[in-house]
Coordinates of C-alpha atoms (C1' of nucleotides) in Angstrom, one line a residue:
Chain A
M239 CA 92.4 130.7 170.5
R240 CA 91.2 134.3 170.2
E241 CA 88.7 133.2 167.6
L242 CA 87.3 130.5 169.9
S243 CA 87.1 132.8 173.0
R244 CA 85.3 135.4 170.9
I245 CA 82.7 132.9 169.8
F246 CA 82.1 131.8 173.4
K247 CA 81.9 135.4 174.5
A248 CA 79.3 136.0 171.8
L249 CA 77.3 133.1 173.1
S250 CA 77.7 134.1 176.8
D251 CA 74.9 136.7 176.8
K252 CA 71.3 135.7 177.7
N253 CA 69.8 138.0 175.1
R254 CA 72.1 136.8 172.3
I255 CA 71.2 133.2 173.2
R256 CA 67.5 134.1 172.9
I257 CA 68.3 135.7 169.4
I258 CA 70.0 132.5 168.3
K259 CA 67.1 130.4 169.4
M260 CA 64.6 132.6 167.6
L261 CA 66.6 132.6 164.4
Q262 CA 66.7 128.8 164.5
C263 CA 63.0 129.0 163.6
K264 CA 63.1 131.7 161.0
P265 CA 65.0 134.8 159.8
M266 CA 64.0 138.0 161.5
C267 CA 64.7 141.7 161.2
V268 CA 66.1 144.0 163.9
C269 CA 62.7 145.5 164.8
E270 CA 61.0 142.2 165.2
L271 CA 63.7 140.9 167.5
A272 CA 63.7 144.1 169.5
E273 CA 59.9 143.8 169.9
V274 CA 60.1 140.2 171.2
L275 CA 63.1 140.9 173.4
G276 CA 61.8 144.1 174.8
L277 CA 65.1 145.9 174.1
A278 CA 65.9 149.1 172.3
M279 CA 66.7 148.6 168.6
S280 CA 70.1 150.0 169.0
T281 CA 70.9 147.4 171.6
V282 CA 69.6 144.6 169.5
S283 CA 71.6 145.9 166.5
K284 CA 74.7 145.8 168.6
H285 CA 74.0 142.2 169.7
L286 CA 73.5 141.2 166.1
T287 CA 76.8 142.8 165.1
I288 CA 78.6 140.7 167.7
L289 CA 77.0 137.5 166.5
R290 CA 77.7 138.3 162.9
D291 CA 81.4 139.2 163.6
V292 CA 82.0 135.6 164.7
E293 CA 79.9 134.2 161.8
L294 CA 77.2 132.7 163.9
I295 CA 74.6 134.7 161.8
N296 CA 74.3 136.3 158.4
D297 CA 72.5 139.4 157.3
L298 CA 70.6 139.9 154.1
K299 CA 69.2 143.2 153.0
D300 CA 65.5 143.1 152.1
G301 CA 64.4 146.6 151.1
K302 CA 64.6 148.8 154.1
W303 CA 64.8 145.8 156.4
V304 CA 67.8 143.6 157.2
D305 CA 67.0 140.0 157.7
Y306 CA 69.2 138.1 160.0
S307 CA 69.5 134.3 159.9
L308 CA 71.7 131.6 161.3
S309 CA 74.9 131.0 159.4
R310 CA 74.8 127.8 157.4
S311 CA 78.4 127.6 156.4
S312 CA 80.6 129.5 158.9
R313 CA 84.3 129.7 158.1
T314 CA 85.2 128.2 161.5
V315 CA 84.4 124.7 162.7
Y316 CA 83.7 126.3 166.1
A317 CA 80.7 128.3 164.8
R318 CA 79.4 125.3 162.9
E319 CA 79.6 122.9 165.7
L320 CA 78.3 125.3 168.4
L321 CA 75.3 126.1 166.3
R322 CA 74.7 122.4 165.9
S323 CA 74.8 122.0 169.7
M324 CA 72.7 125.0 170.3
S325 CA 70.0 123.7 168.0
K326 CA 69.6 120.7 170.3
W327 CA 69.6 122.8 173.5
L328 CA 66.9 124.9 175.3
N329 CA 64.1 123.7 173.1
E330 CA 62.1 122.9 176.2
D331 CA 63.1 126.1 177.9
D332 CA 60.0 128.2 178.9
A333 CA 61.5 131.5 178.1
V334 CA 62.7 130.3 174.7
K335 CA 59.3 128.8 173.9
A336 CA 57.6 132.1 174.9
D337 CA 60.0 134.0 172.6
I338 CA 59.3 131.8 169.7
R339 CA 55.6 132.0 170.2
K340 CA 55.8 135.8 170.2
A341 CA 58.1 135.8 167.2
G342 CA 55.4 134.0 165.3
K343 CA 53.1 136.9 165.9
V344 CA 55.1 140.0 165.4
S345 CA 55.0 141.6 162.0
R346 CA 57.7 143.9 160.7
K347 CA 55.1 146.2 159.2
G348 CA 55.0 149.2 161.5
I349 CA 56.7 148.0 164.6
C350 CA 59.1 150.9 164.7
G351 CA 57.5 154.3 164.7
Chain B
M44 CA 69.3 129.4 179.9
R45 CA 71.2 131.1 182.7
E46 CA 73.2 127.8 183.2
L47 CA 74.2 127.8 179.5
S48 CA 75.2 131.4 179.4
R49 CA 77.3 130.9 182.5
I50 CA 79.2 128.0 180.9
F51 CA 79.8 130.0 177.7
K52 CA 81.0 132.9 179.8
A53 CA 83.3 130.6 181.7
L54 CA 84.8 129.4 178.4
S55 CA 85.0 132.9 176.9
D56 CA 88.3 133.9 178.6
K57 CA 91.6 133.1 176.9
N58 CA 93.4 132.1 180.1
R59 CA 90.5 129.8 181.1
I60 CA 90.7 128.1 177.7
R61 CA 94.4 127.6 178.3
I62 CA 93.7 126.0 181.6
I63 CA 91.1 123.6 180.1
K64 CA 93.6 122.6 177.4
M65 CA 96.3 121.9 180.0
L66 CA 94.0 119.9 182.2
Q67 CA 93.1 117.9 179.2
C68 CA 96.6 116.4 179.5
K69 CA 96.9 115.9 183.3
P70 CA 95.6 117.2 186.6
M71 CA 97.4 120.3 187.9
C72 CA 97.5 122.4 191.0
V73 CA 97.1 126.1 191.2
C74 CA 100.8 127.0 191.5
E75 CA 101.7 124.9 188.5
L76 CA 99.0 126.5 186.4
A77 CA 100.0 130.0 187.7
E78 CA 103.7 129.2 186.7
V79 CA 102.8 128.2 183.1
L80 CA 100.3 131.0 182.6
G81 CA 102.5 133.7 184.1
L82 CA 99.6 134.9 186.3
A83 CA 99.3 135.6 190.0
M84 CA 98.1 132.6 192.0
S85 CA 95.1 134.6 193.2
T86 CA 94.1 135.2 189.7
V87 CA 94.4 131.6 188.7
S88 CA 92.5 130.5 191.8
K89 CA 89.6 132.8 190.7
H90 CA 89.6 131.4 187.2
L91 CA 89.5 127.8 188.6
T92 CA 86.5 128.8 190.8
I93 CA 84.7 130.0 187.8
L94 CA 85.3 126.8 185.9
R95 CA 84.4 124.7 188.9
D96 CA 81.2 126.6 189.5
V97 CA 79.9 125.4 186.1
E98 CA 81.2 121.9 186.6
L99 CA 83.8 122.0 183.9
I100 CA 86.5 121.0 186.3
N101 CA 86.8 119.2 189.7
D102 CA 89.1 119.9 192.6
L103 CA 90.7 117.2 194.8
K104 CA 92.7 118.0 197.9
D105 CA 96.1 116.4 197.9
G106 CA 97.9 117.4 201.1
K107 CA 98.6 121.1 200.9
W108 CA 97.9 121.1 197.2
V109 CA 94.6 121.1 195.4
D110 CA 94.6 119.2 192.2
Y111 CA 92.2 120.4 189.5
S112 CA 91.1 118.1 186.7
L113 CA 88.5 118.1 183.9
S114 CA 85.1 117.0 185.1
R115 CA 84.2 113.6 183.8
S116 CA 80.5 113.5 184.6
S117 CA 79.1 117.0 184.8
R118 CA 75.5 117.4 185.9
T119 CA 74.6 119.4 182.7
V120 CA 74.8 118.1 179.2
Y121 CA 76.2 121.5 178.3
A122 CA 79.4 120.9 180.2
R123 CA 79.8 117.4 178.9
E124 CA 79.3 118.2 175.3
L125 CA 81.4 121.4 175.4
L126 CA 84.3 119.6 177.0
R127 CA 84.0 116.9 174.3
S128 CA 84.2 119.6 171.6
M129 CA 87.1 121.4 173.4
S130 CA 89.1 118.2 173.4
K131 CA 89.1 118.2 169.6
W132 CA 89.8 121.9 169.3
L133 CA 93.1 123.9 169.5
N134 CA 95.3 120.8 169.6
E135 CA 97.5 122.3 166.9
D136 CA 97.4 125.8 168.4
D137 CA 101.0 127.0 169.0
A138 CA 100.2 128.7 172.3
V139 CA 98.4 125.6 173.6
K140 CA 101.3 123.4 172.5
A141 CA 103.7 125.7 174.3
D142 CA 101.6 125.6 177.5
I143 CA 101.4 121.8 177.5
R144 CA 105.2 121.6 176.9
K145 CA 105.8 123.9 179.9
A146 CA 103.2 122.1 182.0
G147 CA 105.2 118.9 181.5
K148 CA 108.3 120.5 183.0
V149 CA 106.9 122.4 186.0
S150 CA 107.1 120.7 189.4
R151 CA 104.9 121.7 192.2
K152 CA 107.7 121.3 194.6
G153 CA 108.8 124.8 195.6
I154 CA 107.2 126.9 192.9
C155 CA 105.6 129.3 195.3
G156 CA 107.9 131.0 197.7
Chain C
dT294 C1' 104.0 124.1 218.8
dA295 C1' 105.8 127.1 215.5
dT296 C1' 106.8 127.9 210.8
dA297 C1' 106.7 127.4 205.9
dT298 C1' 104.0 126.6 201.9
dA299 C1' 99.6 126.2 198.9
dA300 C1' 95.5 128.1 198.3
dT301 C1' 91.7 131.3 198.9
dT302 C1' 89.5 135.6 200.0
dC303 C1' 89.6 140.6 200.1
dG304 C1' 90.3 145.3 198.5
dT305 C1' 91.4 148.0 194.6
dC306 C1' 92.1 149.4 189.9
dA307 C1' 91.6 149.6 184.9
dT308 C1' 89.1 148.0 181.3
dA309 C1' 85.1 145.7 179.0
dT310 C1' 80.2 145.1 178.5
dA311 C1' 75.3 146.0 178.0
dA312 C1' 71.9 149.2 178.2
dC313 C1' 69.6 153.6 176.6
dG314 C1' 68.4 157.7 173.7
dA315 C1' 69.9 160.9 170.2
dA316 C1' 71.9 161.6 165.9
dA317 C1' 73.4 159.8 161.4
dT318 C1' 72.8 156.7 157.5
dG319 C1' 70.3 154.0 153.9
dA320 C1' 66.3 152.8 151.2
dC321 C1' 61.8 153.0 149.7
dA322 C1' 57.2 155.8 148.8
dG323 C1' 55.1 159.7 147.6
Chain D
dC295 C1' 63.7 165.4 145.7
dT296 C1' 61.6 165.1 150.2
dG297 C1' 59.8 162.6 153.9
dT298 C1' 59.4 158.3 156.4
dC299 C1' 60.9 154.2 158.3
dA300 C1' 64.5 150.6 159.5
dT301 C1' 68.9 150.3 160.9
dT302 C1' 73.4 151.7 162.6
dT303 C1' 76.6 154.6 165.0
dC304 C1' 77.7 157.6 168.8
dG305 C1' 77.9 159.3 173.5
dT306 C1' 76.9 158.2 178.1
dT307 C1' 76.1 155.5 182.2
dA308 C1' 76.0 151.5 185.4
dT309 C1' 77.8 147.2 186.2
dA310 C1' 80.9 143.2 185.3
dT311 C1' 85.4 141.4 184.6
dG312 C1' 90.2 140.3 185.1
dA313 C1' 94.3 141.6 187.1
dC314 C1' 97.3 142.4 191.2
dG315 C1' 99.1 142.3 196.1
dA316 C1' 98.0 141.8 200.9
dA317 C1' 95.8 139.4 204.4
dT318 C1' 93.7 135.0 205.7
dT319 C1' 93.1 130.0 206.0
dA320 C1' 94.6 125.3 205.8
dT321 C1' 98.0 121.7 205.9
dA322 C1' 102.4 119.6 206.3
dT323 C1' 106.9 119.5 208.5
dA324 C1' 110.7 121.1 211.4

DNA sequence: TATATAATTCGTCATATAACGAAATGACAG
DNA sequence: CTGTCATTTCGTTATATGACGAATTATATA
């Protein structure tokens, strides 16, 4: 029960939904996500921790970057099924489409600084 | 997007999940739910309003009672699909089973007062 | 009509959440 | 080994949330 409510809570934030929808297209690092979302990196990092804690996403170190991607084999059926549903939803949403378009243009090289 | 995040938020509370799982078995009024949950009626009423606002549940006046039941034809695909998932989840959860057992015993006659 | 009961609304409180910038950490490049 | 850049952690602030009891509303019954 606690596990399920935590996953729903993780998905209940607009910016975290935007992150999920972007990661559905490709893995991204914190600074790229922060750039597209228009949020501080520390804020995005926090959001990613929340999503990772419920196994909706995974992180993979790539040099000084950390690539986040959708979890392909979460421990819980909740995460697996909700990610499957999410992949069908919001694909025609204007905000989501705009995010994905921007995400295709950002380059991790020299975003920070 | 706002609609989806609101539904997830509605489902992100432990007590609201307990309500959904009880209503999965049968319609119930506020005082019955409050009795099983061990919460004040005003608190339960608030929870029910939140669930109703996202069309996860319906209310039906029955004399001085208000019967709440799971929504069978929500406007959004989100509510329909999430309710379908929820119906498969937590059926073996001890807390949920205890709630449902208690729910079978409470009688709306003279709970309040 | 007057009263009791179910439900909702209102006011309040404690806690949780999301945001930021600054400071700390980790990893590569020189 | 030192500096730089990506990330995380920390401290703070404003707002949202969930809880309660009291007051209010609505409905049935005495």
